[in-house]
Coordinates of C-alpha atoms and ligand atoms in Angstrom, one line a residue:
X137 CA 20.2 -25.4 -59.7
X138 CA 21.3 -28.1 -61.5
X139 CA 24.8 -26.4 -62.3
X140 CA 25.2 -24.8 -58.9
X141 CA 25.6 -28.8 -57.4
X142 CA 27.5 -29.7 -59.9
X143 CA 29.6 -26.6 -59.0
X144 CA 29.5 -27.7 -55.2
X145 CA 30.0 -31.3 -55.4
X146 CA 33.1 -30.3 -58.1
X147 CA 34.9 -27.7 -55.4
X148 CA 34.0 -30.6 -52.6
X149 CA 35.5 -33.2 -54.7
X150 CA 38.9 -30.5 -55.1
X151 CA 38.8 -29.4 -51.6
X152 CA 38.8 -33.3 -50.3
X153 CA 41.1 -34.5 -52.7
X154 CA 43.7 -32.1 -52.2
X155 CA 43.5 -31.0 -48.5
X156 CA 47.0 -32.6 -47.8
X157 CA 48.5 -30.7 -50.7
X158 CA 47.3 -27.3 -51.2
X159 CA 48.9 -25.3 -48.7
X160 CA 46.1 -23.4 -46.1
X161 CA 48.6 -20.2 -46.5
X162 CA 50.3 -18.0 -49.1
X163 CA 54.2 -16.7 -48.6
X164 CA 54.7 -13.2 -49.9
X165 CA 56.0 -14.3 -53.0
X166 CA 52.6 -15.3 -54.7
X167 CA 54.3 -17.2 -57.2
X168 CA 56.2 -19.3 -54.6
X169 CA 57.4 -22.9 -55.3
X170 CA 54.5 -25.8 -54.0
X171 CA 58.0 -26.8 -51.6
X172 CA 58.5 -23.0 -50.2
X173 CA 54.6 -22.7 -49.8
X174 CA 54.6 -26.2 -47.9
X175 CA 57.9 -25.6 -45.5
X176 CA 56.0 -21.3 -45.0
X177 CA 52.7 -23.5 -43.9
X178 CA 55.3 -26.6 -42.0
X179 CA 56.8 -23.4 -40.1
X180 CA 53.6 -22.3 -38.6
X181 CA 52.9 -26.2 -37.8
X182 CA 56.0 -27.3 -36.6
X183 CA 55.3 -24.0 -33.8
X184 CA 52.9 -26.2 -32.0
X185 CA 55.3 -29.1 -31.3
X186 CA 58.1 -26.7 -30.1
X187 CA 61.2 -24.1 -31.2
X188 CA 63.5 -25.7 -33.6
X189 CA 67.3 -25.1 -33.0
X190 CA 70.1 -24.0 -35.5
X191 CA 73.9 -23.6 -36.5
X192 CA 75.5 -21.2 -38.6
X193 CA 77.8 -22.8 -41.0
X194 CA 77.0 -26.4 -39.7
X195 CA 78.6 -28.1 -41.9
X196 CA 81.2 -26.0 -43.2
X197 CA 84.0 -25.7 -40.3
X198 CA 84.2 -25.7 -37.0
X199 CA 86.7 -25.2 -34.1
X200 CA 89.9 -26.7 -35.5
X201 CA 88.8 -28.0 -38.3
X202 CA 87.7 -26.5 -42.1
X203 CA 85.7 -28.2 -45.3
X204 CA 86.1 -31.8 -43.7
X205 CA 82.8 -33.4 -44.9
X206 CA 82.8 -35.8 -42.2
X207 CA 82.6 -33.3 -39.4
X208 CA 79.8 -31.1 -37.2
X209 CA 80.5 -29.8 -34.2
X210 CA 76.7 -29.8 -33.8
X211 CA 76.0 -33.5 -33.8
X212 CA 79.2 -34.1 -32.7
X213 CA 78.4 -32.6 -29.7
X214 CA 74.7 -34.0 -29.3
X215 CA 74.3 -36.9 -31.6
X216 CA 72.1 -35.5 -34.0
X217 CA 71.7 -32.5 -36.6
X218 CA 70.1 -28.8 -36.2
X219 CA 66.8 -28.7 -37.8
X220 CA 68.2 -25.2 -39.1
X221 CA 70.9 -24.6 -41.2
X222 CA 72.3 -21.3 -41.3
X223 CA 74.6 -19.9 -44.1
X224 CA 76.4 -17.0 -45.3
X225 CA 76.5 -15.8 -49.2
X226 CA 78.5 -12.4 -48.3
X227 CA 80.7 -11.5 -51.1
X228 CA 78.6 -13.5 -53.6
X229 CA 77.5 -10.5 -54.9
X230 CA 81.0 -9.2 -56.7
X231 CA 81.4 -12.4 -58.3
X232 CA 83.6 -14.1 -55.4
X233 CA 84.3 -17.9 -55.5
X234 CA 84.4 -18.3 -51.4
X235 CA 82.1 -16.2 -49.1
X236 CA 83.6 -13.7 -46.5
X237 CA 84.0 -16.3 -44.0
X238 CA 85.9 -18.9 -46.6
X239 CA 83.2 -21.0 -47.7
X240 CA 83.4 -22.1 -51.1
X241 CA 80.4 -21.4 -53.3
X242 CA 80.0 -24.7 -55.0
X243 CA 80.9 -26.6 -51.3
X244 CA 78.1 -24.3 -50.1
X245 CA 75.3 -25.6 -52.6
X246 CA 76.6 -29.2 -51.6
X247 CA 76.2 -28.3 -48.0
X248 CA 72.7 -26.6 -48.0
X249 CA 71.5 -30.2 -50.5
X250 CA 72.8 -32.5 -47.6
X251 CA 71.1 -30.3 -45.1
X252 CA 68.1 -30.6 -46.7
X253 CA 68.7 -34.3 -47.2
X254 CA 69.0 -34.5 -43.4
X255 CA 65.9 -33.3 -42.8
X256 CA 67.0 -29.7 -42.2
X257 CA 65.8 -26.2 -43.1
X258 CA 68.2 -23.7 -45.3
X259 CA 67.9 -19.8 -43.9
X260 CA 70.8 -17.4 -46.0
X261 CA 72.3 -14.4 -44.4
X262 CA 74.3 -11.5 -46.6
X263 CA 77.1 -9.5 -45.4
X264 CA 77.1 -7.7 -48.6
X265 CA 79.7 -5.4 -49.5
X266 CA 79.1 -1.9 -49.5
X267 CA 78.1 -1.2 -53.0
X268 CA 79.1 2.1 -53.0
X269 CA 82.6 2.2 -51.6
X270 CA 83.7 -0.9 -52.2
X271 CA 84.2 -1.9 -48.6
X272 CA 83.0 -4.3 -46.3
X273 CA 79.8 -4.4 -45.3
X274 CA 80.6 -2.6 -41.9
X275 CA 82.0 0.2 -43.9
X276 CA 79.0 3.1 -43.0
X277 CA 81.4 5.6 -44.1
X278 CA 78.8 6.9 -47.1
X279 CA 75.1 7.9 -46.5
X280 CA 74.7 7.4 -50.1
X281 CA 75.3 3.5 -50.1
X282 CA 71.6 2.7 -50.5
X283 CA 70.1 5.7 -52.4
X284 CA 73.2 5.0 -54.5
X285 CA 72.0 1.5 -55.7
X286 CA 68.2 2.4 -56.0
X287 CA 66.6 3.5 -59.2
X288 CA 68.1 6.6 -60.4
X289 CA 71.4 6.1 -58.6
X290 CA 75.1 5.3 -59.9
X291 CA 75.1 2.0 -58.6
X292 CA 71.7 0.8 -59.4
X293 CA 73.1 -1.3 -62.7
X294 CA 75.7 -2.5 -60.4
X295 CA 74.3 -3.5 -57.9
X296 CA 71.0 -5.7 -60.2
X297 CA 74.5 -7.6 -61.9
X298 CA 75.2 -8.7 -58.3
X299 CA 72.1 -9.8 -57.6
X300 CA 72.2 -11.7 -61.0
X301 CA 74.9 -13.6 -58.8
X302 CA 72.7 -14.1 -56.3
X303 CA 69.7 -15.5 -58.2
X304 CA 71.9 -17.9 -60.4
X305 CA 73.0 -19.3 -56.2
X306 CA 69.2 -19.2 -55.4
X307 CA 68.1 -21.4 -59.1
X308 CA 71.0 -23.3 -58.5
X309 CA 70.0 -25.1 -54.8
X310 CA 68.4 -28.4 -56.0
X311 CA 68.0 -31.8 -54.1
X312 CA 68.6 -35.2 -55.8
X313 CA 65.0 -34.9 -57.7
X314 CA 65.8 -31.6 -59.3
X315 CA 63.5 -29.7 -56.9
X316 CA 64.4 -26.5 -55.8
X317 CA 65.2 -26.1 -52.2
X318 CA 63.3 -24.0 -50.4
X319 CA 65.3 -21.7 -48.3
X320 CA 64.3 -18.8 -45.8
X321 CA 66.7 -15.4 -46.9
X322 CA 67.7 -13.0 -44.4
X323 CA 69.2 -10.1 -46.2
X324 CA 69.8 -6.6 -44.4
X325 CA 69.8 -7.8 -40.9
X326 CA 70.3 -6.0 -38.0
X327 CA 68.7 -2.4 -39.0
X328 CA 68.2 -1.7 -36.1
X329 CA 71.7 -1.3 -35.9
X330 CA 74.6 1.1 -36.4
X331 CA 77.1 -1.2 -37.7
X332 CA 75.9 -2.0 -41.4
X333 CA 75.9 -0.1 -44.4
X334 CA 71.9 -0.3 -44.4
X335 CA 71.8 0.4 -40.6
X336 CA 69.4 2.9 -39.3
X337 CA 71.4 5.7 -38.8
X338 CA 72.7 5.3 -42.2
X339 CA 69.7 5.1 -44.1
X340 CA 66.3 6.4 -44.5
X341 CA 63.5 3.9 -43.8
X342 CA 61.7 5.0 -46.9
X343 CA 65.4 4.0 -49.0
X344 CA 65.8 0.9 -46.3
X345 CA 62.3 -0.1 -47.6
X346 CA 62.9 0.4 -51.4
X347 CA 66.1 -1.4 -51.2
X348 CA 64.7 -4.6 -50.2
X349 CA 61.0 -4.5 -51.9
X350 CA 63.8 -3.7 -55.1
X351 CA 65.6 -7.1 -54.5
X352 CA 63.0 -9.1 -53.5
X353 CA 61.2 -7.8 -56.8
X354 CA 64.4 -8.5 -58.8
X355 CA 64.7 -11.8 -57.9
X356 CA 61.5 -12.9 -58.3
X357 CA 61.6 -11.3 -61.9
X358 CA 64.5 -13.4 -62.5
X359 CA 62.4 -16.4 -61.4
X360 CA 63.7 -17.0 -58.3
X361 CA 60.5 -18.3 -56.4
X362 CA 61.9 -20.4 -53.7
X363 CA 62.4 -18.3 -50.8
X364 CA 60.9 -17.1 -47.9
X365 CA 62.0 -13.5 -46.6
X366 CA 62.9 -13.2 -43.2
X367 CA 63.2 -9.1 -41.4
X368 CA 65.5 -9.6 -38.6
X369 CA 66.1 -6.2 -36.4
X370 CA 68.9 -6.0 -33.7
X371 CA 67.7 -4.4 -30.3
X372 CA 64.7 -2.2 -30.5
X373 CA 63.1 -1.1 -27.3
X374 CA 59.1 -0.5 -29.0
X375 CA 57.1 -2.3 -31.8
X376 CA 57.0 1.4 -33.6
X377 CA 61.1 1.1 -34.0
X378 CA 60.6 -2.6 -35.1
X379 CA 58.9 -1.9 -37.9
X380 CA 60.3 1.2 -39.0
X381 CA 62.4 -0.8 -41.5
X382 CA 59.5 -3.3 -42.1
X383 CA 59.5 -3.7 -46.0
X384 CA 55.4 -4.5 -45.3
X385 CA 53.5 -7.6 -44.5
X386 CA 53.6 -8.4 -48.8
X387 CA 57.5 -8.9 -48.0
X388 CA 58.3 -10.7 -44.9
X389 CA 57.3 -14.2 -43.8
X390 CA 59.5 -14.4 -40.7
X391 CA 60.0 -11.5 -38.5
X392 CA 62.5 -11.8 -35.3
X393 CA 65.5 -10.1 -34.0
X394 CA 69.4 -10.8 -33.1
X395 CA 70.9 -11.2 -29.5
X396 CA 74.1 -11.8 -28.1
X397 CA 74.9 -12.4 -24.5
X398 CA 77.4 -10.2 -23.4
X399 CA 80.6 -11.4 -21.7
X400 CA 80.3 -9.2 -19.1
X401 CA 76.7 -10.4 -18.5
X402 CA 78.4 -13.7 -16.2
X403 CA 74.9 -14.8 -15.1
X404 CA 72.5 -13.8 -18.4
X405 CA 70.3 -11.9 -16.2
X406 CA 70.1 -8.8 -18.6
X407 CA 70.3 -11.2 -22.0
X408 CA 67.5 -12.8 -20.4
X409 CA 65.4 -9.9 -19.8
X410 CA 65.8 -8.1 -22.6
X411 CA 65.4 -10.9 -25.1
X412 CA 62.2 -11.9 -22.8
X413 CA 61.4 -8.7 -23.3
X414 CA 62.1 -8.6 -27.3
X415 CA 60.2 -11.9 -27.6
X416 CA 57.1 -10.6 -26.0
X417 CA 56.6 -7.9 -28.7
X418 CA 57.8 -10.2 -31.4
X419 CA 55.0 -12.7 -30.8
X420 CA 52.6 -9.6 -30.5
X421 CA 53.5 -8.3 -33.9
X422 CA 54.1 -11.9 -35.5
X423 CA 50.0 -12.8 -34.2
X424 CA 49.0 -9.0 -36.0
X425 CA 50.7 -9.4 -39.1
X426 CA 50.3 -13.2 -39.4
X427 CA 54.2 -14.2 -39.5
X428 CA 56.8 -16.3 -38.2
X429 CA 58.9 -15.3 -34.9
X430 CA 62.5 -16.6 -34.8
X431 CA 65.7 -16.0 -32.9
X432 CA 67.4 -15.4 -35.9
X433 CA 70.9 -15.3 -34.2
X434 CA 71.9 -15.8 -30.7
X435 CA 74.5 -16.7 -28.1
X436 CA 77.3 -16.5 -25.8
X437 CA 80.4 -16.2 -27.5
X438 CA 82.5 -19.3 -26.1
X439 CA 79.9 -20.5 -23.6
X440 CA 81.6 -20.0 -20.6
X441 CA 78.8 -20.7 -18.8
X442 CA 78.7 -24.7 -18.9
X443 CA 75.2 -24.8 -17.9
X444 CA 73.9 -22.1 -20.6
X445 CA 71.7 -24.2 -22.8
X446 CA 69.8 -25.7 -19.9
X447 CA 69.5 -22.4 -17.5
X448 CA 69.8 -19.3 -19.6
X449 CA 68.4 -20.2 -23.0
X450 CA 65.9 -22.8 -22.5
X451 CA 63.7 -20.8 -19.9
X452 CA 63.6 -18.1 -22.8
X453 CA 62.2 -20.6 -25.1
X454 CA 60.0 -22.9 -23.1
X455 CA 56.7 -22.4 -24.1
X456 CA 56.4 -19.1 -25.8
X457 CA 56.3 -20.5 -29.2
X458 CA 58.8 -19.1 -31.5
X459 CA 59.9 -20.7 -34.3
X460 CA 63.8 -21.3 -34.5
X461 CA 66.6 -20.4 -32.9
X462 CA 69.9 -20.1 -34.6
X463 CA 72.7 -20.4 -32.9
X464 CA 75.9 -18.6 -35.0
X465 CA 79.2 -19.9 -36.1
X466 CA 81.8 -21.9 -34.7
X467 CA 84.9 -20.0 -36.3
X468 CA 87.7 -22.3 -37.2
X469 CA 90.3 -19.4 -37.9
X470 CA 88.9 -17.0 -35.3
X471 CA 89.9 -18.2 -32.0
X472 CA 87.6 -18.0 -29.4
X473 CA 84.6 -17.5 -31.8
X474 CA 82.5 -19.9 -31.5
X475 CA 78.2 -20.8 -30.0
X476 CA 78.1 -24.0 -29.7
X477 CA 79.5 -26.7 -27.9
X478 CA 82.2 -29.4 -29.8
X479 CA 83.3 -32.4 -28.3
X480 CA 85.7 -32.1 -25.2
X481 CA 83.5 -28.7 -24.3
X482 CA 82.5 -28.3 -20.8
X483 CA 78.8 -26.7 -22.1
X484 CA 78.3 -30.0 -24.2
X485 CA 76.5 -32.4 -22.4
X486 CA 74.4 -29.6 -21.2
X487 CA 73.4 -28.8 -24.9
X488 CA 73.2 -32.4 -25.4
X489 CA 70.5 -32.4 -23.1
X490 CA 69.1 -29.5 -24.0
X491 CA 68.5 -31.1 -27.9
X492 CA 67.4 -33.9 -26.3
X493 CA 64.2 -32.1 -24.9
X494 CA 61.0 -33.0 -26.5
X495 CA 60.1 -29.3 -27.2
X496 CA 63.6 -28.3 -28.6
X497 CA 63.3 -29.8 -32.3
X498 CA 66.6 -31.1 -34.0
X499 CA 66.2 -32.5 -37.9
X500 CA 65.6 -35.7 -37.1
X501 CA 62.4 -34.6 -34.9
X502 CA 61.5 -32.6 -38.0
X503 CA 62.4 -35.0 -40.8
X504 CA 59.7 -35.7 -43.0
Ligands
BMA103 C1 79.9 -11.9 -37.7 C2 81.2 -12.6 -37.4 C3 82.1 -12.4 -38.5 C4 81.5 -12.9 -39.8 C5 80.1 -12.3 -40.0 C6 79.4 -12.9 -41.2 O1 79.0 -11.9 -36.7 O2 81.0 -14.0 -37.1 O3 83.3 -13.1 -38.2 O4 82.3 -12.7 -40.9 O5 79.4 -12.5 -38.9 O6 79.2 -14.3 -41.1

């Protein structure tokens, strides 16, 4: 008796004194950082206050202008930072000094550090190269890419020395007090997809799964515990073609999709209804499976539509609760690829007010 209140008033005494710091859920990776358990539980929070917004490459160029640390079309645009900060490691993997989109790798750690110091959240994408053929990651010319690199295969040692690269980038991404930064990874994207070497109709889902329960399982064993995995499909038209590629609830924290309006889409009308559409079953299967919903890449390639933020996205977001959007890059050697508005842009005081909205978080409506 006597134990058994010593025993309750000990696990009182723990539960009060730590309730702020002991994070009420568990990302996939069990051994997780205490800072990638606390941004996995901050994601789920932040959902109640409204849908963060993102950039790809914030920091790293824009339109007319590369690696000039004082520039962001972002918040030159609006006055204030994404809360998201998207990047790109593709081409990290075979040892590569710049990604495939010219961003230095050292720049990149500085730009993902300042992020964070901003008050921003780090998500990675990979382009990787195909490992199997030695082209780009749109080459699908091989059904053997991913069988190649899984246990068994040719590639296999390969491919685990490229992920070495990855994992020394990953150990690598620490703020002024050493920390790690947590960052949310969004590898093999788009499997939906026909266009990328781990695309559907390219892969099995049973070698789609392996491949990425095989990296995640790598990387952890190389100690790289500050990451949250994000499963991003392109379209899919039923939840049973979503998660045909799902590596399984032990491997995702985020789950979402990419969209693109298209240019001949002048108004948005189908964008809108099929990403309404794709959100609905998103935030069905993110409530089943407890995860995260995102946007994981959208937009309308140039925004010609100077009223886009305010009449096209913003209805899709308004109240349905999904986590982040991330708008993608502003090219600065691509012309006429770019998602959001710069300065001078006839859609940026419409995303200016669009930011501005109390639901529509930035990073310093997030900043801690
Ligand atoms: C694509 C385009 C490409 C780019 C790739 C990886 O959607 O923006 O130009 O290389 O993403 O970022």
């Amino acid at each position: 008796m006597k134990i058994l209140k010593i025993a309750i008033l000990t696990s009182t005494l723990f539960v009060g004194a730590c309730s702020h710091s002991t994070p009420a859920q568990q990302p996939s990776d069990t051994a997780a950082t205490a800072p990638t358990a606390t941004l996995y539980n901050r994601l789920f929070e932040l959902r109640t206050q409204g849908t963060m917004i993102g950039h790809q490459d914030a920091f790293a160029y824009g339109v007319g202008w590369y690696a000039d640390d004082l520039r962001c079309d972002f918040r030159d645009a609006t006055g204030v930072y994404p809360a998201i900060f998207g990047w790109e490691i593709g081409e990290l993997e075979i040892g590569a000094e710049y990604s495939l989109d010219s961003v230095n790798f050292d720049r990149l750690r500085e730009y993902i550090r300042r992020a964070d110091a901003v008050g921003g959240i780090n998500t990675i994408s990979w382009h990787a190269r195909n490992p199997l053929t030695g082209g780009d990651a749109w080459d699908v010319s091989s059904p053997q890419t991913v069988p190649s690199v899984l246990v068994g295969g040719d590639r296999h040692e390969a491919y685990l020395k490229g992920l070495d690269h990855l994992a020394s980038l990953f150990l690598s991404l620490k703020d002024d007090r050493g920390t790690l930064i947590p960052v949310i990874f969004r590898p093999y994207h788009e499997m939906t997809g026909d266009w990328f070497w781990w695309g559907a109709p390219h892969t099995s889902a049973a070698d789609y799964v392996a491949l990425w329960q095989m990296t995640a399982d790598y990387l952890q064993q190389k100690g790289v515990h500050n990451l949250l995995w994000a499963y991003s499909a392109s379209g899919f038209t039923s939840d049973e073609e979503f998660l045909a590629y799902y590596p399984g609830d032990r491997y995702a924290d985020l789950i979402g999709f990419d969209a693109y309006q298209q240019p001949d889409d002048v108004k948005g009308t189908v964008y809108q209804a099929d990403v309404s559409r794709r959100i609905d079953r998103l935030l069905a299967l993110a409530t089943t499976h407890h995860k995260i919903p995102i946007l994981a890449e959208t937009g309308y390639e140039t925004i010609p539509d100077s009223t886009w933020f305010s009449r096209v996205l913003n209805p899709l977001l308004e109240g349905r609760g999904l986590s982040y959007v991330l708008l993608w890059r502003n090219a600065y050697n691509r012309p006429n690829h770019f998602y959001a508005a710069y300065p001078g842009h006839a859609a940026a005081a419409d995303m200016q007010q669009f930011t501005a909205r109390c639901d529509i978080l930035t990073a310093d409506k997030i900043k801690q």
